[in-house]
GROMACS .gro file of C-alpha atoms in nm:
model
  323
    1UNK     CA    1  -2.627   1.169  -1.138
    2UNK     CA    2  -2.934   0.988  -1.113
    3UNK     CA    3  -2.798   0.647  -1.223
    4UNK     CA    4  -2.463   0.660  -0.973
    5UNK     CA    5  -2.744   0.743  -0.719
    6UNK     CA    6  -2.957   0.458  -0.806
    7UNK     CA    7  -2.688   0.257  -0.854
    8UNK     CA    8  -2.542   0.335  -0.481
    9UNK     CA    9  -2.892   0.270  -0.336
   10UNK     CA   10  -2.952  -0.063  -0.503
   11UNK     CA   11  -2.556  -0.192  -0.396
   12UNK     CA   12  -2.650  -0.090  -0.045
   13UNK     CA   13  -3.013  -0.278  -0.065
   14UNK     CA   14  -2.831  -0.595  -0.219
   15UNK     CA   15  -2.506  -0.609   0.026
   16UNK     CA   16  -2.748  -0.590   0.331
   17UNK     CA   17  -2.978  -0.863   0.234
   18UNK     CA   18  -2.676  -1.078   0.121
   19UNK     CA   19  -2.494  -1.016   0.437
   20UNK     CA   20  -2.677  -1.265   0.676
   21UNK     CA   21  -2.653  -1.566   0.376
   22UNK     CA   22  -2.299  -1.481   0.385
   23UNK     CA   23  -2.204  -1.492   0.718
   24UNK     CA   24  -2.414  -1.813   0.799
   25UNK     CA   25  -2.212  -1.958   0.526
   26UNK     CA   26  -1.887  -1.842   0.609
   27UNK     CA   27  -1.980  -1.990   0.985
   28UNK     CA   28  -2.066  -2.368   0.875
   29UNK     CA   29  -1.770  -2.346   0.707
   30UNK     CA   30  -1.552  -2.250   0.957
   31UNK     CA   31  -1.393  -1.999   0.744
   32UNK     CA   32  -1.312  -1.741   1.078
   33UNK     CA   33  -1.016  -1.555   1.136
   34UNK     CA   34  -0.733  -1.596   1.404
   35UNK     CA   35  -0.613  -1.354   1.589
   36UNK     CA   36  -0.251  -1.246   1.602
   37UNK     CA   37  -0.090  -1.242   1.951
   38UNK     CA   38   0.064  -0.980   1.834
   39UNK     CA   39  -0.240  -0.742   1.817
   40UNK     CA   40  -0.429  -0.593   2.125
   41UNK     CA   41  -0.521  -0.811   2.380
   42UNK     CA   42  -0.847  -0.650   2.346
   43UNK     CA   43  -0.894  -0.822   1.962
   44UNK     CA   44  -0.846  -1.182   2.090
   45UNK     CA   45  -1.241  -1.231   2.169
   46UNK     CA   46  -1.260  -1.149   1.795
   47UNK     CA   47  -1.109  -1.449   1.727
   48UNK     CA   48  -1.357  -1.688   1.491
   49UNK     CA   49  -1.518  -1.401   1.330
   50UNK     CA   50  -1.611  -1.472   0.963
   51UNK     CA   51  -1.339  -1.298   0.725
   52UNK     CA   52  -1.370  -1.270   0.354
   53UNK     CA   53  -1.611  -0.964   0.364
   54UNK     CA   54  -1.440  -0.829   0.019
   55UNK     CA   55  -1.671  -1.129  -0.133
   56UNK     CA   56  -1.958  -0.920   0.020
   57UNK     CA   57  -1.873  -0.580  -0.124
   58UNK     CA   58  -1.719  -0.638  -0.425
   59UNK     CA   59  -1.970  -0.982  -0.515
   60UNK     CA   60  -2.243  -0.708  -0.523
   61UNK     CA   61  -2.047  -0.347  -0.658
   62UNK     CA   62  -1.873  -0.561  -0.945
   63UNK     CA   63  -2.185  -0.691  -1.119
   64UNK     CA   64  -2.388  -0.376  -1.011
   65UNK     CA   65  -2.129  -0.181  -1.222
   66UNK     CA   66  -2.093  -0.423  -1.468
   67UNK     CA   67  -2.459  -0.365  -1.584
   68UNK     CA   68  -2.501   0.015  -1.485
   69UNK     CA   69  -2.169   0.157  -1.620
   70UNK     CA   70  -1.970  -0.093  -1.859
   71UNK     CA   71  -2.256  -0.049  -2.121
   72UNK     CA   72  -2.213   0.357  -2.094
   73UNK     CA   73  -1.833   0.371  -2.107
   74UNK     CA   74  -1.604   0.033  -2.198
   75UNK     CA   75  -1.325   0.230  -2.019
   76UNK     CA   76  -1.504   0.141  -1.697
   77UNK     CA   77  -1.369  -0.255  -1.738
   78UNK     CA   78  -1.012  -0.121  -1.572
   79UNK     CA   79  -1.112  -0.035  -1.249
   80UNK     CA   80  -1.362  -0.358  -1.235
   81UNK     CA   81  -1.100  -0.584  -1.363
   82UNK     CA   82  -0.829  -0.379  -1.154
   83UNK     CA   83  -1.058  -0.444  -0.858
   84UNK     CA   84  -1.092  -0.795  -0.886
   85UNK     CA   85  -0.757  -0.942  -0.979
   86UNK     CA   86  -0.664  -0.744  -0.637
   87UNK     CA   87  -0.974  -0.973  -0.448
   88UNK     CA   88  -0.804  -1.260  -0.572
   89UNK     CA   89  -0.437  -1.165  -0.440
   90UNK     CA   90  -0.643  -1.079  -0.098
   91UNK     CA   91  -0.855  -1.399  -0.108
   92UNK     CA   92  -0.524  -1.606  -0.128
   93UNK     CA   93  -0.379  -1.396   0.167
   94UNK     CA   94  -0.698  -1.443   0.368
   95UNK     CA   95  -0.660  -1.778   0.352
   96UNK     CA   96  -0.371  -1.818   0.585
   97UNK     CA   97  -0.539  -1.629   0.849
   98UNK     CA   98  -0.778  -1.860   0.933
   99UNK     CA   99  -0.832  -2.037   1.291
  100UNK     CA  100  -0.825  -2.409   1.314
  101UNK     CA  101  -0.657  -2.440   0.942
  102UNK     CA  102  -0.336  -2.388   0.861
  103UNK     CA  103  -0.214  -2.053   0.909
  104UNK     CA  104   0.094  -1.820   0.790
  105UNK     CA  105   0.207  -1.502   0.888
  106UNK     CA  106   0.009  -1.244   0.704
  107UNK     CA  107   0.355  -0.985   0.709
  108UNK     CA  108   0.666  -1.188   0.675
  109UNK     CA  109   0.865  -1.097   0.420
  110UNK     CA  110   0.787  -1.374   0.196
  111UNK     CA  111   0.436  -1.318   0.159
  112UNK     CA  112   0.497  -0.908   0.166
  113UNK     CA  113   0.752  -0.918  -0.155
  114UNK     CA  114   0.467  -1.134  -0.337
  115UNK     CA  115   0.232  -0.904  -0.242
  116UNK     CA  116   0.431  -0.618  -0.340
  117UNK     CA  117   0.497  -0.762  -0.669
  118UNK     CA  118   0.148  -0.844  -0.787
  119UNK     CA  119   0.118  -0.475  -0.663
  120UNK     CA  120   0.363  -0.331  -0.877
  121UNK     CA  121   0.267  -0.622  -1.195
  122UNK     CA  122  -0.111  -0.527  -1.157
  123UNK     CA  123   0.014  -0.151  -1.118
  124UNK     CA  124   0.207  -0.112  -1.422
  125UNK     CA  125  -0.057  -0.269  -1.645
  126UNK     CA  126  -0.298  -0.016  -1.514
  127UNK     CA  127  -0.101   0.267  -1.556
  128UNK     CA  128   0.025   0.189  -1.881
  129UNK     CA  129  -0.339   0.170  -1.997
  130UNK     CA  130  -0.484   0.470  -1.832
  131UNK     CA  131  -0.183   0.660  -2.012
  132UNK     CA  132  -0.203   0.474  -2.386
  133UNK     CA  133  -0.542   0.344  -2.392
  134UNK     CA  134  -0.786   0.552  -2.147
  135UNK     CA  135  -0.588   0.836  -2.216
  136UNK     CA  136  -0.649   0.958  -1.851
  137UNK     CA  137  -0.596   1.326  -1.724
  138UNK     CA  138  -0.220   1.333  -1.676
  139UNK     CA  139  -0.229   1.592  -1.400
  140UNK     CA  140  -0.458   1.856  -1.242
  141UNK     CA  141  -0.354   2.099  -1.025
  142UNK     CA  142  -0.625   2.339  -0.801
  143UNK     CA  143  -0.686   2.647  -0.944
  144UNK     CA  144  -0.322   2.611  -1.200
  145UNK     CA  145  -0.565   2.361  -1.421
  146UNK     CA  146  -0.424   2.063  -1.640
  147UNK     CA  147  -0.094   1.967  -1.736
  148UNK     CA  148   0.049   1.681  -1.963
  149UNK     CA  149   0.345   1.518  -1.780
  150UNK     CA  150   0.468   1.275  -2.048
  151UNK     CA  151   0.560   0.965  -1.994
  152UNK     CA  152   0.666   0.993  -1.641
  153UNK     CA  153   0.305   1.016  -1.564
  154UNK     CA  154   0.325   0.631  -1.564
  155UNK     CA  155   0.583   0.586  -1.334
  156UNK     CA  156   0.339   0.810  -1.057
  157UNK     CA  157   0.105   0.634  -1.168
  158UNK     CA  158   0.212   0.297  -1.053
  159UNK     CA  159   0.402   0.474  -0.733
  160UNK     CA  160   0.013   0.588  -0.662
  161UNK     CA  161  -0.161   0.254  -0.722
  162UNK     CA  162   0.125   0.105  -0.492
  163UNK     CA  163   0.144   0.312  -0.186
  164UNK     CA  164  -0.217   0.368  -0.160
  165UNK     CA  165  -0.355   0.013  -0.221
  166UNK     CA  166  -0.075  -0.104   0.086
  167UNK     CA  167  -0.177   0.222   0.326
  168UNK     CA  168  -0.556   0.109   0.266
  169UNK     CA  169  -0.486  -0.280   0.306
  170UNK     CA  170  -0.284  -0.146   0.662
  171UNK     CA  171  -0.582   0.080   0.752
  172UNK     CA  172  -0.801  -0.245   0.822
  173UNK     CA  173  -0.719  -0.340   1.216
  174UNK     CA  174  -1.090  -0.256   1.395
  175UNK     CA  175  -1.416  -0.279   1.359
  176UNK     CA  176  -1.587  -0.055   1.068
  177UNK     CA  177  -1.283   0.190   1.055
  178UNK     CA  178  -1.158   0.054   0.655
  179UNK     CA  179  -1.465   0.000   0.504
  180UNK     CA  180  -1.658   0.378   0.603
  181UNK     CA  181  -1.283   0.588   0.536
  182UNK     CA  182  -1.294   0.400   0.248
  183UNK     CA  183  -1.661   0.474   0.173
  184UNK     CA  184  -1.600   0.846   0.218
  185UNK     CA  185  -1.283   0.916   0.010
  186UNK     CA  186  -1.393   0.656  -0.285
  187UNK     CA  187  -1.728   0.894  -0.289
  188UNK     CA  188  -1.529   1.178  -0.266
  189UNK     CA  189  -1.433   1.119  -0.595
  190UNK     CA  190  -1.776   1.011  -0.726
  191UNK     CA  191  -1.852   1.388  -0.670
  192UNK     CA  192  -1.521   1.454  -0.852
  193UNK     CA  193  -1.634   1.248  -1.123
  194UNK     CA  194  -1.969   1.424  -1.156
  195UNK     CA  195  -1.862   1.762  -1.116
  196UNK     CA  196  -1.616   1.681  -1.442
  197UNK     CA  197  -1.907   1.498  -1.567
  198UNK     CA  198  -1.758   1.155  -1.575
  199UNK     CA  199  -2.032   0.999  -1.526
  200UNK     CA  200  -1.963   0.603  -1.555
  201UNK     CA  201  -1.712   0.682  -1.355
  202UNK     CA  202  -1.960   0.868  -1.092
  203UNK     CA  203  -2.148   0.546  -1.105
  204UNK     CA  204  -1.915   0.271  -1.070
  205UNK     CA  205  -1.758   0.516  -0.750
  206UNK     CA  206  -2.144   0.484  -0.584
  207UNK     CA  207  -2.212   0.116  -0.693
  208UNK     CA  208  -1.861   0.095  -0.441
  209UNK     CA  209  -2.019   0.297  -0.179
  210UNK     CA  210  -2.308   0.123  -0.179
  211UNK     CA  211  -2.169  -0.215  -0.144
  212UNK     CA  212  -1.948  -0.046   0.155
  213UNK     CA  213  -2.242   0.119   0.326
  214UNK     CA  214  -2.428  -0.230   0.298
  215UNK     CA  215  -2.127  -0.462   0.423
  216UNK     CA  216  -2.088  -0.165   0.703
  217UNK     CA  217  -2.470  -0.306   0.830
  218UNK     CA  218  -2.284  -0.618   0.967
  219UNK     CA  219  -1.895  -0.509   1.009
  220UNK     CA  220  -2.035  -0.258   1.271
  221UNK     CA  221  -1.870  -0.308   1.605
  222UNK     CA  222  -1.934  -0.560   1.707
  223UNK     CA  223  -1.820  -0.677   1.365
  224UNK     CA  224  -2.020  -0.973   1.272
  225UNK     CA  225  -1.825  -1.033   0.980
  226UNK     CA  226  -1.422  -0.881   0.904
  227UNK     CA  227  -1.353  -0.682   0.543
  228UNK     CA  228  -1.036  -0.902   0.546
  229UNK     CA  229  -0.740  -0.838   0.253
  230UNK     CA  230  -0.996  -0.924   0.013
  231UNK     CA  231  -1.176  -0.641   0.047
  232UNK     CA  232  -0.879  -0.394   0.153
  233UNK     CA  233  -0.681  -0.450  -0.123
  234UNK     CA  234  -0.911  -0.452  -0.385
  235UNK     CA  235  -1.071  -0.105  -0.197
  236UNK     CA  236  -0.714   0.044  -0.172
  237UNK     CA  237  -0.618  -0.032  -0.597
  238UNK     CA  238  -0.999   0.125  -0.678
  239UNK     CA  239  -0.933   0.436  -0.501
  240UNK     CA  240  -0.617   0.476  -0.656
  241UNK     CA  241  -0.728   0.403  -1.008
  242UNK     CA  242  -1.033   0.637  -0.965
  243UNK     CA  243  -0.834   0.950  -0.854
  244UNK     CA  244  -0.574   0.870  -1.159
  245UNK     CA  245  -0.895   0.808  -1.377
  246UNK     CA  246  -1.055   1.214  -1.267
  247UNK     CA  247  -0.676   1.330  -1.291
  248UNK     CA  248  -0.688   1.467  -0.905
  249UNK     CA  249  -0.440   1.181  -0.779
  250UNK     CA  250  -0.260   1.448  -0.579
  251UNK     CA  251  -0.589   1.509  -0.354
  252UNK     CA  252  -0.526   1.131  -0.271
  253UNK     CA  253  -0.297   1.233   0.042
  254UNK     CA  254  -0.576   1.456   0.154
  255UNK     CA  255  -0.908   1.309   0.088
  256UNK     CA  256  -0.732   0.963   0.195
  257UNK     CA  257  -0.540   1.147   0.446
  258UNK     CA  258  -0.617   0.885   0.765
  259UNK     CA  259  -0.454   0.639   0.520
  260UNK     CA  260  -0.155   0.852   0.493
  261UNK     CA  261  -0.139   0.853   0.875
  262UNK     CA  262  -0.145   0.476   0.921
  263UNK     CA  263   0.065   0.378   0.664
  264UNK     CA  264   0.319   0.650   0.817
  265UNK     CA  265   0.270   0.500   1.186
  266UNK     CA  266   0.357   0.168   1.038
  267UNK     CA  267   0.698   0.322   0.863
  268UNK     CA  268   0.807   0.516   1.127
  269UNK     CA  269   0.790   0.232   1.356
  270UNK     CA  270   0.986  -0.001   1.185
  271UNK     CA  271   1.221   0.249   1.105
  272UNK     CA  272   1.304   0.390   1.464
  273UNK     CA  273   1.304   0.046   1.582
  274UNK     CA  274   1.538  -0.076   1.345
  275UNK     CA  275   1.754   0.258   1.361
  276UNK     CA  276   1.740   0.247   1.782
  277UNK     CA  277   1.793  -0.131   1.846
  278UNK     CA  278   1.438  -0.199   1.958
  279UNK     CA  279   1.271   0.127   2.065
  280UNK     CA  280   0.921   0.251   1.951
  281UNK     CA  281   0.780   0.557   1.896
  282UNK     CA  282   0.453   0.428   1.949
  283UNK     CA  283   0.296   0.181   2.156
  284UNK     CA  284   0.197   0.005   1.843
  285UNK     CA  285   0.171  -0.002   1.524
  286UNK     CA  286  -0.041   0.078   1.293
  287UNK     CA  287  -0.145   0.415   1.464
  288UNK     CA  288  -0.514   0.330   1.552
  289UNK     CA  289  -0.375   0.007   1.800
  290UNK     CA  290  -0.138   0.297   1.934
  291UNK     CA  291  -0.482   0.469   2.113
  292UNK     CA  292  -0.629   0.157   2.218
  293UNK     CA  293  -0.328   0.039   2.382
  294UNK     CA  294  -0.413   0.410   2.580
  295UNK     CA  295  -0.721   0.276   2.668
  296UNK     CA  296  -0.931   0.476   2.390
  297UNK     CA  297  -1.251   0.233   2.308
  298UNK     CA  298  -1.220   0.127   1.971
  299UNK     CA  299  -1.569   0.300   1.848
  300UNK     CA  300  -1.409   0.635   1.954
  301UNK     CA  301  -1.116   0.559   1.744
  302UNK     CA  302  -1.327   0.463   1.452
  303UNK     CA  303  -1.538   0.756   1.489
  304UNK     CA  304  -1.259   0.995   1.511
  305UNK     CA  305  -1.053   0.851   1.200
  306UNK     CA  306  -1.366   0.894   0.958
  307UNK     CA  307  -1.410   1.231   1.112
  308UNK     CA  308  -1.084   1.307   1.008
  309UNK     CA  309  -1.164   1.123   0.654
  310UNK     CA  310  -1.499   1.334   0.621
  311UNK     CA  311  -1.357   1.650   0.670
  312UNK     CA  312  -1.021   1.579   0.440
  313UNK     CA  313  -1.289   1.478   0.170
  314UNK     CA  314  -1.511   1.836   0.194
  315UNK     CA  315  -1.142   2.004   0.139
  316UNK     CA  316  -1.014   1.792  -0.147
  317UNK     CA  317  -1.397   1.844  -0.357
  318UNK     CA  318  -1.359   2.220  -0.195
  319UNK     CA  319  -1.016   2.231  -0.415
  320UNK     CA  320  -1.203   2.082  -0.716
  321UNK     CA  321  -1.408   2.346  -0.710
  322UNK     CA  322  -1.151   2.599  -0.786
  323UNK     CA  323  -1.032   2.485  -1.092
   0.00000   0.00000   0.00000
C-alpha cells in the first residue's frame, strides 16, 4: 500500500510541475483545438485551447509505473503497453482537431471504423493474453465468489475493453468531467487491487490517479489545457484492462456507471433519430451537452457526474467486500 501511495503522490507532484512547460509548448506551437459547430454554443470561446493533455498524464503515470511496478510484477507491461498503443491511436485522432491546420471530422464513419478496429485489434491481443499468459481471474461474482468461464471469457473480454474504452473516449465534452470520473473509478479498483492484494497492480492504478489528479490542476474549468483522445482513449482501455486484471469486470457498469450513461445518451440518440426520421430524445448528445443546452453551468454538471461516479465507486468496493 505504501508504494501505490507514494507512487500516486509523486505522479501528482510531477504532472503539476510539468503542466505549465506543457502548455507553453503546446501554445508556441499552435497545437489548439477547434471547436465543432456542432457542440454548444457555449464551447466556442474554448476554441484554441491546447489539446494533447494524454501526453501530460500518461508522459508522467507510464514511466512512474514503469520504475515502481514493472520491476515487482512483469505482468504489469500489459496495461502500460495497452495504455500507450491507445495514446498513439488518440494522438493521430487529435491531430485533425486542430484550429488553423487541417482538420477532419473526429466521428465520420471513416475515422470511427478505424478507430473501432484498432479497438477491437488492440482488444483481442489483450484479452488473449490476460486469458493464456496473465492467467487473469476469469470471473468474480459478489458474495457467489470465482468462476472459470472458459474460453468465452475472451470474447467478454474484448466486448469489455471495447465498449468501455469508446463510453470513456465519449465521456470527454467539458471541462474536468473525464479526467476526475476517470480518476475515481480507475482508483476504485486500486482499492480492489489492494484488498486482493495485487499490489503492482494497486500501484500502477495510483501512479494513473496521480497523473489525473495532477493534469486536473490545469484542465479545471476554465480548462487551460483539454485531455483530448489521447488521453481518453488510453484512460478508457486502462480501466478496462484493470477491472479484467482484479476479475471484477462486471462492477465496470457500476463503478463506471456515468460512462454507461453517456455512452447510452449517445446510442439512444442516434437510434431514435434514425428510427423517427430526425427526432431526438434529447437536446443533445452526449447526455452532459443535453443539461447545458437547459442552461445548467457546466461546473454543476461536472460536479454532479463525479458525484454520481463517487458514490457508484463506494458501492462497487462495498460489493468487493462481500466476497
Amino acid at each position: 500500500m505504501t508504494t501505490a501511495l507514494f507512487a500516486g503522490c509523486i505522479a501528482a507532484a510531477i504532472a503539476v510541475l510539468a503542466g505549465k512547460p506543457l502548455i507553453a509548448f503546446l501554445r508556441e506551437k499552435k497545437l489548439g483545438k477547434a471547436i465543432s459547430a456542432d457542440g454548444p454554443e457555449s464551447h466556442m470561446v474554448k476554441a484554441g485551447t491546447p489539446t494533447f493533455g494524454g501526453l501530460l498524464i500518461f508522459g508522467v503515470s507510464l514511466p512512474v509505473a514503469l520504475i515502481a511496478v514493472v520491476p515487482q510484477d512483469a505482468d504489469m507491461l500489459l496495461p502500460i503497453a495497452v495504455a500507450g498503443m491507445l495514446a498513439l491511436v488518440g494522438f493521430y485522432d487529435d491531430l485533425g482537431t486542430l484550429i488553423d491546420r487541417g482538420q477532419r471530422e473526429a466521428h465520420d464513419r471513416t475515422t470511427m471504423v478505424l478507430k473501432l478496429v484498432a479497438f477491437a485489434v488492440i482488444g483481442v491481443g489483450a484479452s488473449l493474453l490476460l486469458y493464456e499468459g496473465i492467467d487473469a481471474p476469469r470471473l468474480l461474482v459478489p458474495h457467489y465468489g470465482h468462476y472459470d468461464i472458459g474460453p468465452i471469457y475472451v470474447l467478454i473480454a474484448i466486448g469489455v475493453f471495447v465498449s468501455t474504452t469508446s463510453a470513456v473516449g465519449v465521456s470527454d465534452g467539458l471541462d474536468m468531467l473525464c479526467g476526475s470520473t476517470s480518476a475515481v473509478a480507475i482508483g476504485a479498483f486500486g482499492v480492489i487491487a489492494l484488498m486482493q492484494e495485487q499490489d503492482a497492480l494497486a500501484t500502477f492504478c495510483f501512479a494513473l490517479v496521480g497523473a489525473l489528479l495532477g493534469f486536473l490542476w490545469w484542465n479545471a474549468y476554465p480548462a487551460r489545457i483539454f485531455m483530448g483522445d489521447s488521453g481518453s482513449l488510453p484512460l478508457g482501455g486502462t480501466l478496462a484492462i484493470v477491472a479484467l486484471m482484479t476479475g471484477w469486470w462486471l462492477l465496470v457498469p457500476l463503478i463506471g456507471v456515468i460512462f454507461v450513461v453517456v455512452i447510452a445518451s449517445n446510442v439512444i440518440q442516434i437510434g431514435y433519430f434514425r428510427m423517427t426520421g430526425g427526432k431526438r430524445v434529447f437536446r443533445m448528445a452526449p447526455i452532459h451537452h443535453h443539461f447545458e443546452k437547459l442552461g445548467v453551468p457546466e461546473v454543476q454538471i461536472t460536479v454532479a457526474f463525479l458525484v454520481i461516479t463517487i458514490l457508484g465507486a463506494l458501492a462497487g468496493i462495498a460489493l468487493v467486500a462481500l466476497d
